[in-house]
Coordinates of C-alpha atoms in Angstrom, one line a residue:
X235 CA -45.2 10.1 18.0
X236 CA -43.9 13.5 18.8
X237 CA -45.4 16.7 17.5
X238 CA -43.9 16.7 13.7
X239 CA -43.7 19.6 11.2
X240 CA -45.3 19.2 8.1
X241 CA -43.7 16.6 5.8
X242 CA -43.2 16.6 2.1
X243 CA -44.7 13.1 0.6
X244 CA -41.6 11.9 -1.3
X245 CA -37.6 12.3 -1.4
X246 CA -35.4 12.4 -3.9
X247 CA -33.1 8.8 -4.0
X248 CA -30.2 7.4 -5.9
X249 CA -30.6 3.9 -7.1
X250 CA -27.8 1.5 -8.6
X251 CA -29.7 0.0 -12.2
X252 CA -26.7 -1.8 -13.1
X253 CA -23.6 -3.3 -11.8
X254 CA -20.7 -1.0 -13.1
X255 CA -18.3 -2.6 -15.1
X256 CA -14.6 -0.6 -14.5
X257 CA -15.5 3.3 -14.3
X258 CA -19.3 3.7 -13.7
X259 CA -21.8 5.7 -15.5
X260 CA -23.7 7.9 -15.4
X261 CA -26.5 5.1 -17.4
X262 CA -25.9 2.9 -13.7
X263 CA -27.5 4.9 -11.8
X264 CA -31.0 6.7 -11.1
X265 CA -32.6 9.5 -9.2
X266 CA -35.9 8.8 -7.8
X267 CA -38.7 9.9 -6.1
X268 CA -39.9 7.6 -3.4
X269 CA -42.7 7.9 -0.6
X270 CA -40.9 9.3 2.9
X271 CA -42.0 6.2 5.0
X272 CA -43.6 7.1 8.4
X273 CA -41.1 5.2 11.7
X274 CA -42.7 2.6 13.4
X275 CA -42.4 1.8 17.0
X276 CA -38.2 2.1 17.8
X277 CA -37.9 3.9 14.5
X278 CA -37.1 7.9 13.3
X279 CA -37.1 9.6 10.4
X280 CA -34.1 11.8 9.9
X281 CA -34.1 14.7 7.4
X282 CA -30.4 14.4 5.9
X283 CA -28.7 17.3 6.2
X284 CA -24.7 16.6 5.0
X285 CA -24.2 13.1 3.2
X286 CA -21.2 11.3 2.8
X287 CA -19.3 9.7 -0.2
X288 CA -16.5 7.0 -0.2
X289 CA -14.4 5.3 -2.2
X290 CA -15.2 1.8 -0.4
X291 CA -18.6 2.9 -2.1
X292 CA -17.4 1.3 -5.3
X293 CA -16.9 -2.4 -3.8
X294 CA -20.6 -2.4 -2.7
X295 CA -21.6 -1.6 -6.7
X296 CA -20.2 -4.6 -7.9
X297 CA -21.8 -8.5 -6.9
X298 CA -18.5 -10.1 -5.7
X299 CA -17.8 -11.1 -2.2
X300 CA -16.9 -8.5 0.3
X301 CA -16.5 -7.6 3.9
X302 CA -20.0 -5.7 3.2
X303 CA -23.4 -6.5 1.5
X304 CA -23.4 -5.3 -2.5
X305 CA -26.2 -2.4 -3.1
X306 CA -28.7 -3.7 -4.2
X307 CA -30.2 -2.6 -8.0
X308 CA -33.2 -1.3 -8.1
X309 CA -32.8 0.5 -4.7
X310 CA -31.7 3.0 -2.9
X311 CA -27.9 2.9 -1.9
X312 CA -26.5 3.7 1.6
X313 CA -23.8 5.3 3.1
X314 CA -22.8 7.5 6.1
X315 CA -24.8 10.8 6.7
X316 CA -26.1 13.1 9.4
X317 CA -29.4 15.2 9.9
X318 CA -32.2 15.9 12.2
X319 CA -35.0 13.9 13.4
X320 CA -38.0 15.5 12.4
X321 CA -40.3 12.4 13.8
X322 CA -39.8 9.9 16.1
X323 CA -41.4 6.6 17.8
X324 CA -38.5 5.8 19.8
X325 CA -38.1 6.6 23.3
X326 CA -34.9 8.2 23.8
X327 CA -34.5 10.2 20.3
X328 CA -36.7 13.5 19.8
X329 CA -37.4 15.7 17.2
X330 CA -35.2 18.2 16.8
X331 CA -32.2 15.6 18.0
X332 CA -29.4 15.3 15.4
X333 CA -27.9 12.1 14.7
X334 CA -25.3 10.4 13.0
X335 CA -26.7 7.4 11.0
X336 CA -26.0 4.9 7.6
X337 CA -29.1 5.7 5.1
X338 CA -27.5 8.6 3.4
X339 CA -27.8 8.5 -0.9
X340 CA -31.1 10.2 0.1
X341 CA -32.9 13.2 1.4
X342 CA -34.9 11.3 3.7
X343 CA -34.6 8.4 5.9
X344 CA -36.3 6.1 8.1
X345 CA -33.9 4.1 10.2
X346 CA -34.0 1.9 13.2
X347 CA -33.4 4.4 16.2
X348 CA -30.5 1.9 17.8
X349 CA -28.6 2.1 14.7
X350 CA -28.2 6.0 14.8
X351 CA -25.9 8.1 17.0
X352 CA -26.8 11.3 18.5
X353 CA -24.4 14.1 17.7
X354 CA -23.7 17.5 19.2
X355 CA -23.8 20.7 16.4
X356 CA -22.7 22.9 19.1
X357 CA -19.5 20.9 19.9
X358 CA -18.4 20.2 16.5
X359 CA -19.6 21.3 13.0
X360 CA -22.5 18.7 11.6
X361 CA -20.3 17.9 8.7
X362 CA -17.4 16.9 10.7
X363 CA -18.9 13.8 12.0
X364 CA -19.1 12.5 8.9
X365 CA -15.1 12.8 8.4
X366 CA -12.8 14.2 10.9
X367 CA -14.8 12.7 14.1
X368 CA -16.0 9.9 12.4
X369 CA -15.6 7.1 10.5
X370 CA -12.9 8.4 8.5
X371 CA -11.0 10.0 11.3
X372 CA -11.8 6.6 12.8
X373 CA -9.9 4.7 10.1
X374 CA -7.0 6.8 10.8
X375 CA -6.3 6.6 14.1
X376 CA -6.7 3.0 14.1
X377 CA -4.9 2.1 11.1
X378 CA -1.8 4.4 12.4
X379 CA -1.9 3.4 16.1
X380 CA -3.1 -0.3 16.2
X381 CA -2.7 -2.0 12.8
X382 CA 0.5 -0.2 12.2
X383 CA 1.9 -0.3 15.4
X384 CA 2.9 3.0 15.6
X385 CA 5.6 4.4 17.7
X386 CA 7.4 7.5 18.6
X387 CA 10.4 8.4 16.4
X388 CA 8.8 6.0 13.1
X389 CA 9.0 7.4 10.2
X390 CA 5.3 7.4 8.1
X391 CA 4.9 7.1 4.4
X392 CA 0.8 8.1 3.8
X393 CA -0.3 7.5 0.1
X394 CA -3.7 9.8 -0.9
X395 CA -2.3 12.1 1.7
X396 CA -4.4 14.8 0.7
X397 CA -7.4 12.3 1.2
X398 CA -9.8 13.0 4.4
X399 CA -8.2 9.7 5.9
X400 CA -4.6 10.6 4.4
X401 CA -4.3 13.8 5.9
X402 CA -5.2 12.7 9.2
X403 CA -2.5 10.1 9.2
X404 CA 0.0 12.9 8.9
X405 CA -1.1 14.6 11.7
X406 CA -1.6 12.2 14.4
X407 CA 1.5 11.0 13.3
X408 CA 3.3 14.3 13.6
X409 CA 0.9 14.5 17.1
X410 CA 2.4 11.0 18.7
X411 CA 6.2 12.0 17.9
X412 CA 7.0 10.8 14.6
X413 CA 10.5 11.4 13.3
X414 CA 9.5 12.0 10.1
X415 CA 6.6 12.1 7.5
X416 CA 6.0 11.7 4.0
X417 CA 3.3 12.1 1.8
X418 CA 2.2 11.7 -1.7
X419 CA -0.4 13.0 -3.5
X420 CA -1.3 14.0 -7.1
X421 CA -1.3 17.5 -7.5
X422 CA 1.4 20.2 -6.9
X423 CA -1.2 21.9 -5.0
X424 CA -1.9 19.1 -2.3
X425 CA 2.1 18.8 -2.2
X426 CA 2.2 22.1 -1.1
X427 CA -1.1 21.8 0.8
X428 CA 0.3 18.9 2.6
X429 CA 3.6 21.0 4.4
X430 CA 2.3 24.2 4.8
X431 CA -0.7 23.9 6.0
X432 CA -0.9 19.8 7.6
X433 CA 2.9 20.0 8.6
X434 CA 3.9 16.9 6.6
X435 CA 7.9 17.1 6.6
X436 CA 7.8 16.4 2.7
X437 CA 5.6 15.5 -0.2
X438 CA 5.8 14.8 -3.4
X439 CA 3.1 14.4 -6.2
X440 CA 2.8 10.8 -8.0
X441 CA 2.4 11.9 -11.4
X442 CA 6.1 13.5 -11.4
X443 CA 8.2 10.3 -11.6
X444 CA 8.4 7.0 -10.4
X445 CA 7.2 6.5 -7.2
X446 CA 9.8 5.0 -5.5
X447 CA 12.6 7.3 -6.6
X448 CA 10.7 10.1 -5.2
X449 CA 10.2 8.3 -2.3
X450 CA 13.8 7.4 -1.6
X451 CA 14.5 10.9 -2.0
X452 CA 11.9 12.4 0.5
X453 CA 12.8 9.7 2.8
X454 CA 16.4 8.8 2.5
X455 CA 16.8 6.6 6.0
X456 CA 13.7 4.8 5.1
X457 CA 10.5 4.7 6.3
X458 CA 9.1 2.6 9.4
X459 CA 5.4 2.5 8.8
X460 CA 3.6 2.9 5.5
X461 CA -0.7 3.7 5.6
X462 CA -1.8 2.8 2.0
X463 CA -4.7 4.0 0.7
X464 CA -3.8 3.5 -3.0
X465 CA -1.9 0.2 -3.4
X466 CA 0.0 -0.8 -7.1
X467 CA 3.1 1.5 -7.7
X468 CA 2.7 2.8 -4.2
X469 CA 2.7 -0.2 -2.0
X470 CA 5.4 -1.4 -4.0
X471 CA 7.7 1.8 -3.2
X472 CA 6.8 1.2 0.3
X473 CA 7.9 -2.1 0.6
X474 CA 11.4 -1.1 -1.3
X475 CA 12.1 1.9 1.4
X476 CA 10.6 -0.4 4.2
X477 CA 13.4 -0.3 7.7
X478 CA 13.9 -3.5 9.6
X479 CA 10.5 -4.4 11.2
X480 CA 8.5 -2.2 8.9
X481 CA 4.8 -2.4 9.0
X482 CA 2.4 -1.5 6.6
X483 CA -1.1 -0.8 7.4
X484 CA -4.0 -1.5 4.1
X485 CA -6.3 0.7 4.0
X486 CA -7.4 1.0 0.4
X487 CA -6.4 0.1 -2.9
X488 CA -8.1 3.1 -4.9
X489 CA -5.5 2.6 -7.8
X490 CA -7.2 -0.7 -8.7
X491 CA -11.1 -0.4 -7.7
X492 CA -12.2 0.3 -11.3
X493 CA -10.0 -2.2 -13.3
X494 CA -11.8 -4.9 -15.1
X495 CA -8.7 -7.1 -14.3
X496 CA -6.7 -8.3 -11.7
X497 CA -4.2 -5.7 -10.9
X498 CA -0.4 -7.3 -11.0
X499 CA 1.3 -7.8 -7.0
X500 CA 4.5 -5.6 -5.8
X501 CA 7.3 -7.3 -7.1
X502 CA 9.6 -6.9 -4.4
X503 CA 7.4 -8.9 -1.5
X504 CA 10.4 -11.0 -1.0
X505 CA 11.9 -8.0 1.0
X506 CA 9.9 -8.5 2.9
X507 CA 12.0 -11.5 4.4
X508 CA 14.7 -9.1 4.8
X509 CA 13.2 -6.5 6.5
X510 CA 11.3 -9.1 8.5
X511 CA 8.1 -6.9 7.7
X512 CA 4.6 -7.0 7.8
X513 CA 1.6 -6.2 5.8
X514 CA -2.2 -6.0 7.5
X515 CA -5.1 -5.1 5.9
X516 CA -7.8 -3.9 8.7
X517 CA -11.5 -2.4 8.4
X518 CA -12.7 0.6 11.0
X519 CA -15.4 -1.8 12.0
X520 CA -13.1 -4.0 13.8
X521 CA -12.4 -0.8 16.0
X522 CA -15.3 0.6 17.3
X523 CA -13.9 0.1 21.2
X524 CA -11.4 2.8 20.3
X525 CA -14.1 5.2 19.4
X526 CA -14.0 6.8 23.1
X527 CA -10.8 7.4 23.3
X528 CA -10.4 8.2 19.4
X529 CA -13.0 11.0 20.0
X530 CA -11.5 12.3 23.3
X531 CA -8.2 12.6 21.9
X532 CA -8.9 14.4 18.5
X533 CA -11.6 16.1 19.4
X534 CA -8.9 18.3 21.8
X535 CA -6.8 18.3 19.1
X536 CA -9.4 19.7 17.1
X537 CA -10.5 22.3 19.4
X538 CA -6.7 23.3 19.8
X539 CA -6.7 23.7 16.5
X540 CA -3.0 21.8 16.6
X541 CA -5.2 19.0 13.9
X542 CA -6.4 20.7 11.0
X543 CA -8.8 19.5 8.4
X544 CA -10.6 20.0 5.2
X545 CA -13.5 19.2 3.8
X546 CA -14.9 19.4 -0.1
X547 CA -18.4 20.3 -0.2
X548 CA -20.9 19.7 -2.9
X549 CA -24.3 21.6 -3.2
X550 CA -27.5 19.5 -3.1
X551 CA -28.0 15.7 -3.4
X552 CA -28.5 15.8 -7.7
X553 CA -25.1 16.0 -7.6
X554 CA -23.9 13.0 -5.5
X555 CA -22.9 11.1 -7.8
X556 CA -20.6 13.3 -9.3
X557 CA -18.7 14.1 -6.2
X558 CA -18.8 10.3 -5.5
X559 CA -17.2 9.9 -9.1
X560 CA -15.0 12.6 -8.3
X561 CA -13.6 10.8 -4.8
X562 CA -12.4 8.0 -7.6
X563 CA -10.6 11.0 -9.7
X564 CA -8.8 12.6 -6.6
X565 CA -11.1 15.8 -6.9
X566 CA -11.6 16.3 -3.5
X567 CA -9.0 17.6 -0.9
X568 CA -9.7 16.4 2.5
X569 CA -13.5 14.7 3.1
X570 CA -15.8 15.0 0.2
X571 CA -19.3 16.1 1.4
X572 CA -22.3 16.2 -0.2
X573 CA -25.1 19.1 1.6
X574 CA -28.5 18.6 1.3

């Protein structure tokens, strides 16, 4: 094992009790102290340093089916999160490395060395490969470029705009040539957050009328692709301002992840014959061959500073629930991150 500084004993943890049933509590969950377990041979232990929270988090609390494994109660949850390797028995990850990994909900973590990816804090800020350059950003470019098709001169629709995936959207969008783009979000502030400072050509906030009125409005020739991260009233508006071989890219559904029943379909899918449109779901992990060029290319942008981002950061890991609760509310503007 390499030379290690002194380790504390135990970690702090957060642990599903229960399964939540529509918004969960508080009651659901625990923080615990558990022993920090030593790696074995092909294993590290990573100190967390940034943690991420998502809103696909929510499937994984509940038992049903799913393209990913529930949580499981009575221990500790995972999700995306980068730190620094403070021991290690694997041969090609040192002490000191930093490395992006999947046991976050904790302060420390002892993971299989091939399932964590070294990262650079010199090139990019830590917390930036848990959004912008990673799985998020990821789920943007992907969702725009492959699932959706998109081509210069489209015009874009993005719900959750404001979002950390959202706001990406936009951007490449705006990047690759679109003609237009739209965004909705649910404060006056991201409205006005959205044009002036991530260049979206209009936006309007949800909770100011129907969506789809304000939609036609913002986009009176239509739109060409639609990334929907909210679903309900949303996709529906999409689908009614859809042009002729529209396509519209699911992403997320955040409208409906806490209702205790099933939330009713657009009404208007039969336009969908008209338009001769299409609707694909798609999950980042399908995607990972991108990643190279997906890093490539927004990393310049990044460095150019012609693709902006934000990030919401919450102090210490006591307080990861409540910024995962808040993800649910719309709290956060651009990726919510939790620092250890």
């Amino acid at each position: 094992m390499s030379d290690t500084p002194t380790l504390p004993s135990t970690g702090r943890e957060w642990r599903l009790l229960s399964r939540p049933v529509g918004w969960p509590k508080p009651e659901d969950f625990e923080l615990a102290e558990a022993e920090i377990r030593r790696p074995g041979p092909g294993q590290v232990l990573v100190r967390n340093e940034y943690l991420s929270v998502d809103p696909y988090m929510r499937g994984r609390m509940s038992a049903a089916k799913s393209y990913v494994a529930p949580f499981e109660l009575g221990k500790a949850m995972q999700g995306g999160a980068v730190g620094e390797v403070v021991a290690s028995e694997a041969e090609n990850v040192s002490v000191g490395d930093h490395v992006l990994h999947f046991g976050g909900w904790r302060e420390y973590a002892t993971i299989d060395a091939k399932q964590a990816i070294k990262v650079d804090p010199d090139t990019a800020p830590l917390s930036t490969y848990l959004g912008v350059l990673g799985m998020t950003g990821l789920t943007a470019y992907a969702g725009l470029l492959r699932t959706a098709s998109f081509k210069e001169g489209d015009a874009v629709f993005v719900s959750g705009a404001a979002g950390a995936v959202g706001s990406q959207v936009g951007q490449i969008a705006k990047l690759k040539g679109a003609s237009r783009v739209i965004g909705s979000a649910g404060s006056d502030e991201k409205v006005k957050l959205l044009v002036e400072e991530y260049g979206f050509d209009a936006a309007f906030n949800y909770k100011n009328g129907p969506v789809g009125e304000q939609l036609r409005a913002a986009a009176p020739d239509g739109i060409d692709v639609y990334f929907d991260n909210v679903g309900g009233d949303h996709l529906e508006a999409a689908i009614g301002s859809l042009n002729e071989r529209g396509r519209i890219a699911i992403c997320g559904m955040i409208s409906v992840y806490n209702n205790t029943e099933p939330a009713p379909g657009p009404k208007n899918l039969a336009r969908l014959i008209q338009t001769r449109g299409r609707i694909e779901g798609f999950l980042v992990g399908d995607h990972y061959d991108l990643q190279p060029q997906f890093v490539q290319e927004v990393g310049a942008w990044i460095r150019s500073g012609e693709l902006k981002y934000g990030e919401t950061v919450v102090e210490g890991i006591e307080n990861n629930l409540e910024a995962f609760l808040g993800v649910l509310r719309g709290d956060n503007t651009g990726k919510m991150i939790v620092k250890l």
